Protein backbone atom coordinates (compact mmCIF):
# COMPACT_ATOMS: atom_id res chain seq x y z
CA UNK A 1 0.00 0.00 0.00
CA UNK A 2 1.37 3.37 -0.97
CA UNK A 3 0.88 6.57 0.98
CA UNK A 4 1.99 8.65 -2.02
CA UNK A 5 -1.40 10.39 -2.10
CA UNK A 6 -0.60 12.08 1.24
CA UNK A 7 2.11 14.20 -0.41
CA UNK A 8 -0.61 16.07 -2.36
CA UNK A 9 -1.96 17.66 0.85
CA UNK A 10 -0.11 19.82 3.43
CA UNK A 11 0.57 17.66 6.51
CA UNK A 12 0.11 20.53 8.98
CA UNK A 13 -3.38 21.19 7.61
CA UNK A 14 -4.11 17.50 7.87
CA UNK A 15 -3.01 17.37 11.49
CA UNK A 16 -5.17 20.41 12.30
CA UNK A 17 -8.13 18.60 10.73
CA UNK A 18 -7.36 15.46 12.79
CA UNK A 19 -7.17 17.54 15.98
CA UNK A 20 -10.48 19.22 15.19
CA UNK A 21 -12.01 15.79 14.59
CA UNK A 22 -10.83 14.61 18.04
CA UNK A 23 -12.72 17.55 19.60
CA UNK A 24 -15.76 16.94 17.40
CA UNK A 25 -15.69 13.24 18.28
CA UNK A 26 -15.81 14.00 22.02
CA UNK A 27 -18.87 16.20 21.46
CA UNK A 28 -20.41 13.46 19.27
CA UNK A 29 -19.56 10.73 21.80
CA UNK A 30 -21.14 12.81 24.59
CA UNK A 31 -24.36 13.24 22.60
CA UNK A 32 -24.48 9.60 21.46
CA UNK A 33 -23.75 8.33 24.98
CA UNK A 34 -26.36 10.57 26.57
CA UNK A 35 -29.20 10.42 24.08
CA UNK A 36 -28.67 7.24 22.04
CA UNK A 37 -26.85 4.76 24.30
CA UNK A 38 -28.88 5.84 27.35
CA UNK A 39 -31.99 6.20 25.21
CA UNK A 40 -34.45 3.56 24.02
CA UNK A 41 -32.54 3.08 20.75
CA UNK A 42 -29.08 2.30 22.05
CA UNK A 43 -29.55 0.90 25.55
CA UNK A 44 -29.80 -2.63 24.12
CA UNK A 45 -26.05 -2.61 23.48
CA UNK A 46 -24.98 -0.20 26.21
CA UNK A 47 -26.78 -1.96 29.11
CA UNK A 48 -24.03 -4.60 29.06
CA UNK A 49 -21.57 -1.88 30.07
CA UNK A 50 -23.61 -1.01 33.15
CA UNK A 51 -23.68 -4.63 34.33
CA UNK A 52 -20.76 -6.72 35.56
CA UNK A 53 -18.84 -8.08 32.58
CA UNK A 54 -18.47 -11.80 32.09
CA UNK A 55 -15.43 -12.70 30.04
CA UNK A 56 -13.37 -10.45 27.82
CA UNK A 57 -16.06 -8.63 25.87
CA UNK A 58 -19.41 -6.98 26.34
CA UNK A 59 -22.10 -6.17 23.80
CA UNK A 60 -21.29 -2.46 24.28
CA UNK A 61 -17.97 -3.07 22.47
CA UNK A 62 -19.99 -3.18 19.24
CA UNK A 63 -20.07 0.65 19.36
CA UNK A 64 -16.28 0.65 19.05
CA UNK A 65 -16.55 -1.80 16.13
CA UNK A 66 -18.99 0.56 14.37
CA UNK A 67 -16.58 3.49 14.80
CA UNK A 68 -13.67 1.34 13.59
CA UNK A 69 -15.63 0.60 10.40
CA UNK A 70 -16.36 4.33 9.95
CA UNK A 71 -12.64 5.17 10.40
CA UNK A 72 -11.63 2.45 7.91
CA UNK A 73 -14.12 3.81 5.39
CA UNK A 74 -12.70 7.33 5.85
CA UNK A 75 -9.12 6.10 5.31
CA UNK A 76 -10.19 4.34 2.12
CA UNK A 77 -12.20 7.34 0.87
CA UNK A 78 -9.21 9.61 1.58
CA UNK A 79 -6.84 7.29 -0.31
CA UNK A 80 -9.12 7.22 -3.35
CA UNK A 81 -10.64 10.70 -3.29
CA UNK A 82 -10.23 13.92 -1.27
CA UNK A 83 -7.14 13.48 0.93
CA UNK A 84 -8.58 15.49 3.84
CA UNK A 85 -10.96 12.58 4.45
CA UNK A 86 -7.91 10.47 5.33
CA UNK A 87 -7.14 12.94 8.14
CA UNK A 88 -10.76 12.76 9.34
CA UNK A 89 -10.14 9.00 9.60
CA UNK A 90 -6.89 9.68 11.46
CA UNK A 91 -8.68 11.97 13.96
CA UNK A 92 -11.41 9.35 14.48
CA UNK A 93 -8.73 6.73 15.16
CA UNK A 94 -6.83 9.06 17.52
CA UNK A 95 -10.06 9.59 19.44
CA UNK A 96 -10.57 5.83 19.61
CA UNK A 97 -7.11 5.36 21.12
CA UNK A 98 -7.65 8.15 23.70
CA UNK A 99 -11.09 6.72 24.52
CA UNK A 100 -9.58 3.28 25.06
CA UNK A 101 -6.82 4.62 27.33
CA UNK A 102 -9.12 6.82 29.46
CA UNK A 103 -12.27 4.70 29.56
CA UNK A 104 -11.41 1.05 29.03
CA UNK A 105 -7.91 1.29 30.45
CA UNK A 106 -7.81 3.73 33.33
CA UNK A 107 -11.39 3.44 34.58
CA UNK A 108 -12.38 -0.13 33.69
CA UNK A 109 -8.96 -1.82 33.97
CA UNK A 110 -9.20 -3.73 30.72
CA UNK A 111 -5.46 -3.93 30.51
CA UNK A 112 -3.08 -6.02 32.56
CA UNK A 113 -1.83 -3.23 34.83
CA UNK A 114 -3.40 -0.82 37.25
CA UNK A 115 -2.88 2.94 37.13
CA UNK A 116 -5.02 5.09 39.37
CA UNK A 117 -4.46 8.80 38.70
CA UNK A 118 -3.65 10.49 41.98
CA UNK A 119 -4.29 14.07 41.03
CA UNK A 120 -4.88 16.64 38.35
CA UNK A 121 -7.16 16.36 35.38
CA UNK A 122 -6.67 12.60 34.91
CA UNK A 123 -7.99 11.97 38.41
CA UNK A 124 -11.01 14.15 37.70
CA UNK A 125 -11.70 12.23 34.48
CA UNK A 126 -11.33 8.93 36.34
CA UNK A 127 -13.62 9.91 39.22
CA UNK A 128 -16.22 11.47 36.91
CA UNK A 129 -16.64 8.22 34.99
CA UNK A 130 -16.90 6.24 38.20
CA UNK A 131 -19.76 8.58 39.13
CA UNK A 132 -21.34 7.80 35.73
CA UNK A 133 -21.56 4.23 36.99
CA UNK A 134 -22.87 5.18 40.44
CA UNK A 135 -26.52 5.05 39.33
CA UNK A 136 -28.20 1.73 38.59
CA UNK A 137 -29.63 1.36 35.12
CA UNK A 138 -30.30 3.72 32.25
CA UNK A 139 -31.80 6.88 33.76
CA UNK A 140 -30.41 9.61 35.97
CA UNK A 141 -26.72 9.03 35.15
CA UNK A 142 -24.26 11.94 35.15
CA UNK A 143 -21.05 12.66 33.18
CA UNK A 144 -21.42 11.35 29.63
CA UNK A 145 -18.15 12.57 28.15
CA UNK A 146 -15.06 10.36 27.89
CA UNK A 147 -12.25 12.91 27.60
CA UNK A 148 -13.96 15.91 29.17
CA UNK A 149 -15.24 15.75 32.72
CA UNK A 150 -17.08 18.44 34.69
CA UNK A 151 -15.82 19.24 38.20
CA UNK A 152 -16.49 16.34 40.63
CA UNK A 153 -18.17 18.70 43.08
CA UNK A 154 -20.75 19.56 40.41
CA UNK A 155 -21.39 15.91 39.51
CA UNK A 156 -21.90 14.97 43.16
CA UNK A 157 -24.37 17.85 43.57
CA UNK A 158 -26.19 16.64 40.44
CA UNK A 159 -26.44 13.14 41.86
CA UNK A 160 -27.65 14.46 45.21
CA UNK A 161 -30.44 16.40 43.53
CA UNK A 162 -31.70 13.09 42.11
CA UNK A 163 -32.48 11.71 45.53
CA UNK A 164 -35.26 9.52 44.16
CA UNK A 165 -32.62 7.37 42.47
CA UNK A 166 -30.54 4.73 44.14
CA UNK A 167 -27.04 6.19 43.98
CA UNK A 168 -24.23 3.90 44.99
CA UNK A 169 -20.87 4.75 46.42
CA UNK A 170 -18.67 4.63 43.27
CA UNK A 171 -16.25 2.37 45.13
CA UNK A 172 -18.99 -0.25 45.47
CA UNK A 173 -19.97 -0.35 41.81
CA UNK A 174 -19.38 -4.00 40.85
CA UNK A 175 -18.64 -3.38 37.16
CA UNK A 176 -15.84 -1.06 38.21
CA UNK A 177 -14.12 -3.54 40.46
CA UNK A 178 -11.10 -5.33 39.14
CA UNK A 179 -11.52 -9.02 38.53
ZN1 LIG B 1 -23.27 4.86 30.13
ZN1 LIG C 1 -17.79 3.01 31.64
CSV table of C-alpha atoms and ligand atoms in Angstrom, one decimal:
chain,number,residue,atom,x,y,z
A,1,UNK,CA,0.0,0.0,0.0
A,2,UNK,CA,1.4,3.4,-1.0
A,3,UNK,CA,0.9,6.6,1.0
A,4,UNK,CA,2.0,8.6,-2.0
A,5,UNK,CA,-1.4,10.4,-2.1
A,6,UNK,CA,-0.6,12.1,1.2
A,7,UNK,CA,2.1,14.2,-0.4
A,8,UNK,CA,-0.6,16.1,-2.4
A,9,UNK,CA,-2.0,17.7,0.9
A,10,UNK,CA,-0.1,19.8,3.4
A,11,UNK,CA,0.6,17.7,6.5
A,12,UNK,CA,0.1,20.5,9.0
A,13,UNK,CA,-3.4,21.2,7.6
A,14,UNK,CA,-4.1,17.5,7.9
A,15,UNK,CA,-3.0,17.4,11.5
A,16,UNK,CA,-5.2,20.4,12.3
A,17,UNK,CA,-8.1,18.6,10.7
A,18,UNK,CA,-7.4,15.5,12.8
A,19,UNK,CA,-7.2,17.5,16.0
A,20,UNK,CA,-10.5,19.2,15.2
A,21,UNK,CA,-12.0,15.8,14.6
A,22,UNK,CA,-10.8,14.6,18.0
A,23,UNK,CA,-12.7,17.6,19.6
A,24,UNK,CA,-15.8,16.9,17.4
A,25,UNK,CA,-15.7,13.2,18.3
A,26,UNK,CA,-15.8,14.0,22.0
A,27,UNK,CA,-18.9,16.2,21.5
A,28,UNK,CA,-20.4,13.5,19.3
A,29,UNK,CA,-19.6,10.7,21.8
A,30,UNK,CA,-21.1,12.8,24.6
A,31,UNK,CA,-24.4,13.2,22.6
A,32,UNK,CA,-24.5,9.6,21.5
A,33,UNK,CA,-23.7,8.3,25.0
A,34,UNK,CA,-26.4,10.6,26.6
A,35,UNK,CA,-29.2,10.4,24.1
A,36,UNK,CA,-28.7,7.2,22.0
A,37,UNK,CA,-26.9,4.8,24.3
A,38,UNK,CA,-28.9,5.8,27.4
A,39,UNK,CA,-32.0,6.2,25.2
A,40,UNK,CA,-34.5,3.6,24.0
A,41,UNK,CA,-32.5,3.1,20.7
A,42,UNK,CA,-29.1,2.3,22.0
A,43,UNK,CA,-29.6,0.9,25.5
A,44,UNK,CA,-29.8,-2.6,24.1
A,45,UNK,CA,-26.0,-2.6,23.5
A,46,UNK,CA,-25.0,-0.2,26.2
A,47,UNK,CA,-26.8,-2.0,29.1
A,48,UNK,CA,-24.0,-4.6,29.1
A,49,UNK,CA,-21.6,-1.9,30.1
A,50,UNK,CA,-23.6,-1.0,33.1
A,51,UNK,CA,-23.7,-4.6,34.3
A,52,UNK,CA,-20.8,-6.7,35.6
A,53,UNK,CA,-18.8,-8.1,32.6
A,54,UNK,CA,-18.5,-11.8,32.1
A,55,UNK,CA,-15.4,-12.7,30.0
A,56,UNK,CA,-13.4,-10.5,27.8
A,57,UNK,CA,-16.1,-8.6,25.9
A,58,UNK,CA,-19.4,-7.0,26.3
A,59,UNK,CA,-22.1,-6.2,23.8
A,60,UNK,CA,-21.3,-2.5,24.3
A,61,UNK,CA,-18.0,-3.1,22.5
A,62,UNK,CA,-20.0,-3.2,19.2
A,63,UNK,CA,-20.1,0.6,19.4
A,64,UNK,CA,-16.3,0.7,19.1
A,65,UNK,CA,-16.5,-1.8,16.1
A,66,UNK,CA,-19.0,0.6,14.4
A,67,UNK,CA,-16.6,3.5,14.8
A,68,UNK,CA,-13.7,1.3,13.6
A,69,UNK,CA,-15.6,0.6,10.4
A,70,UNK,CA,-16.4,4.3,9.9
A,71,UNK,CA,-12.6,5.2,10.4
A,72,UNK,CA,-11.6,2.5,7.9
A,73,UNK,CA,-14.1,3.8,5.4
A,74,UNK,CA,-12.7,7.3,5.8
A,75,UNK,CA,-9.1,6.1,5.3
A,76,UNK,CA,-10.2,4.3,2.1
A,77,UNK,CA,-12.2,7.3,0.9
A,78,UNK,CA,-9.2,9.6,1.6
A,79,UNK,CA,-6.8,7.3,-0.3
A,80,UNK,CA,-9.1,7.2,-3.3
A,81,UNK,CA,-10.6,10.7,-3.3
A,82,UNK,CA,-10.2,13.9,-1.3
A,83,UNK,CA,-7.1,13.5,0.9
A,84,UNK,CA,-8.6,15.5,3.8
A,85,UNK,CA,-11.0,12.6,4.5
A,86,UNK,CA,-7.9,10.5,5.3
A,87,UNK,CA,-7.1,12.9,8.1
A,88,UNK,CA,-10.8,12.8,9.3
A,89,UNK,CA,-10.1,9.0,9.6
A,90,UNK,CA,-6.9,9.7,11.5
A,91,UNK,CA,-8.7,12.0,14.0
A,92,UNK,CA,-11.4,9.3,14.5
A,93,UNK,CA,-8.7,6.7,15.2
A,94,UNK,CA,-6.8,9.1,17.5
A,95,UNK,CA,-10.1,9.6,19.4
A,96,UNK,CA,-10.6,5.8,19.6
A,97,UNK,CA,-7.1,5.4,21.1
A,98,UNK,CA,-7.6,8.1,23.7
A,99,UNK,CA,-11.1,6.7,24.5
A,100,UNK,CA,-9.6,3.3,25.1
A,101,UNK,CA,-6.8,4.6,27.3
A,102,UNK,CA,-9.1,6.8,29.5
A,103,UNK,CA,-12.3,4.7,29.6
A,104,UNK,CA,-11.4,1.1,29.0
A,105,UNK,CA,-7.9,1.3,30.5
A,106,UNK,CA,-7.8,3.7,33.3
A,107,UNK,CA,-11.4,3.4,34.6
A,108,UNK,CA,-12.4,-0.1,33.7
A,109,UNK,CA,-9.0,-1.8,34.0
A,110,UNK,CA,-9.2,-3.7,30.7
A,111,UNK,CA,-5.5,-3.9,30.5
A,112,UNK,CA,-3.1,-6.0,32.6
A,113,UNK,CA,-1.8,-3.2,34.8
A,114,UNK,CA,-3.4,-0.8,37.3
A,115,UNK,CA,-2.9,2.9,37.1
A,116,UNK,CA,-5.0,5.1,39.4
A,117,UNK,CA,-4.5,8.8,38.7
A,118,UNK,CA,-3.7,10.5,42.0
A,119,UNK,CA,-4.3,14.1,41.0
A,120,UNK,CA,-4.9,16.6,38.3
A,121,UNK,CA,-7.2,16.4,35.4
A,122,UNK,CA,-6.7,12.6,34.9
A,123,UNK,CA,-8.0,12.0,38.4
A,124,UNK,CA,-11.0,14.1,37.7
A,125,UNK,CA,-11.7,12.2,34.5
A,126,UNK,CA,-11.3,8.9,36.3
A,127,UNK,CA,-13.6,9.9,39.2
A,128,UNK,CA,-16.2,11.5,36.9
A,129,UNK,CA,-16.6,8.2,35.0
A,130,UNK,CA,-16.9,6.2,38.2
A,131,UNK,CA,-19.8,8.6,39.1
A,132,UNK,CA,-21.3,7.8,35.7
A,133,UNK,CA,-21.6,4.2,37.0
A,134,UNK,CA,-22.9,5.2,40.4
A,135,UNK,CA,-26.5,5.1,39.3
A,136,UNK,CA,-28.2,1.7,38.6
A,137,UNK,CA,-29.6,1.4,35.1
A,138,UNK,CA,-30.3,3.7,32.3
A,139,UNK,CA,-31.8,6.9,33.8
A,140,UNK,CA,-30.4,9.6,36.0
A,141,UNK,CA,-26.7,9.0,35.2
A,142,UNK,CA,-24.3,11.9,35.1
A,143,UNK,CA,-21.0,12.7,33.2
A,144,UNK,CA,-21.4,11.3,29.6
A,145,UNK,CA,-18.1,12.6,28.1
A,146,UNK,CA,-15.1,10.4,27.9
A,147,UNK,CA,-12.2,12.9,27.6
A,148,UNK,CA,-14.0,15.9,29.2
A,149,UNK,CA,-15.2,15.7,32.7
A,150,UNK,CA,-17.1,18.4,34.7
A,151,UNK,CA,-15.8,19.2,38.2
A,152,UNK,CA,-16.5,16.3,40.6
A,153,UNK,CA,-18.2,18.7,43.1
A,154,UNK,CA,-20.8,19.6,40.4
A,155,UNK,CA,-21.4,15.9,39.5
A,156,UNK,CA,-21.9,15.0,43.2
A,157,UNK,CA,-24.4,17.9,43.6
A,158,UNK,CA,-26.2,16.6,40.4
A,159,UNK,CA,-26.4,13.1,41.9
A,160,UNK,CA,-27.7,14.5,45.2
A,161,UNK,CA,-30.4,16.4,43.5
A,162,UNK,CA,-31.7,13.1,42.1
A,163,UNK,CA,-32.5,11.7,45.5
A,164,UNK,CA,-35.3,9.5,44.2
A,165,UNK,CA,-32.6,7.4,42.5
A,166,UNK,CA,-30.5,4.7,44.1
A,167,UNK,CA,-27.0,6.2,44.0
A,168,UNK,CA,-24.2,3.9,45.0
A,169,UNK,CA,-20.9,4.8,46.4
A,170,UNK,CA,-18.7,4.6,43.3
A,171,UNK,CA,-16.2,2.4,45.1
A,172,UNK,CA,-19.0,-0.2,45.5
A,173,UNK,CA,-20.0,-0.4,41.8
A,174,UNK,CA,-19.4,-4.0,40.9
A,175,UNK,CA,-18.6,-3.4,37.2
A,176,UNK,CA,-15.8,-1.1,38.2
A,177,UNK,CA,-14.1,-3.5,40.5
A,178,UNK,CA,-11.1,-5.3,39.1
A,179,UNK,CA,-11.5,-9.0,38.5
B,1,LIG,ZN1,-23.3,4.9,30.1
B,2,LIG,ZN1,-17.8,3.0,31.6
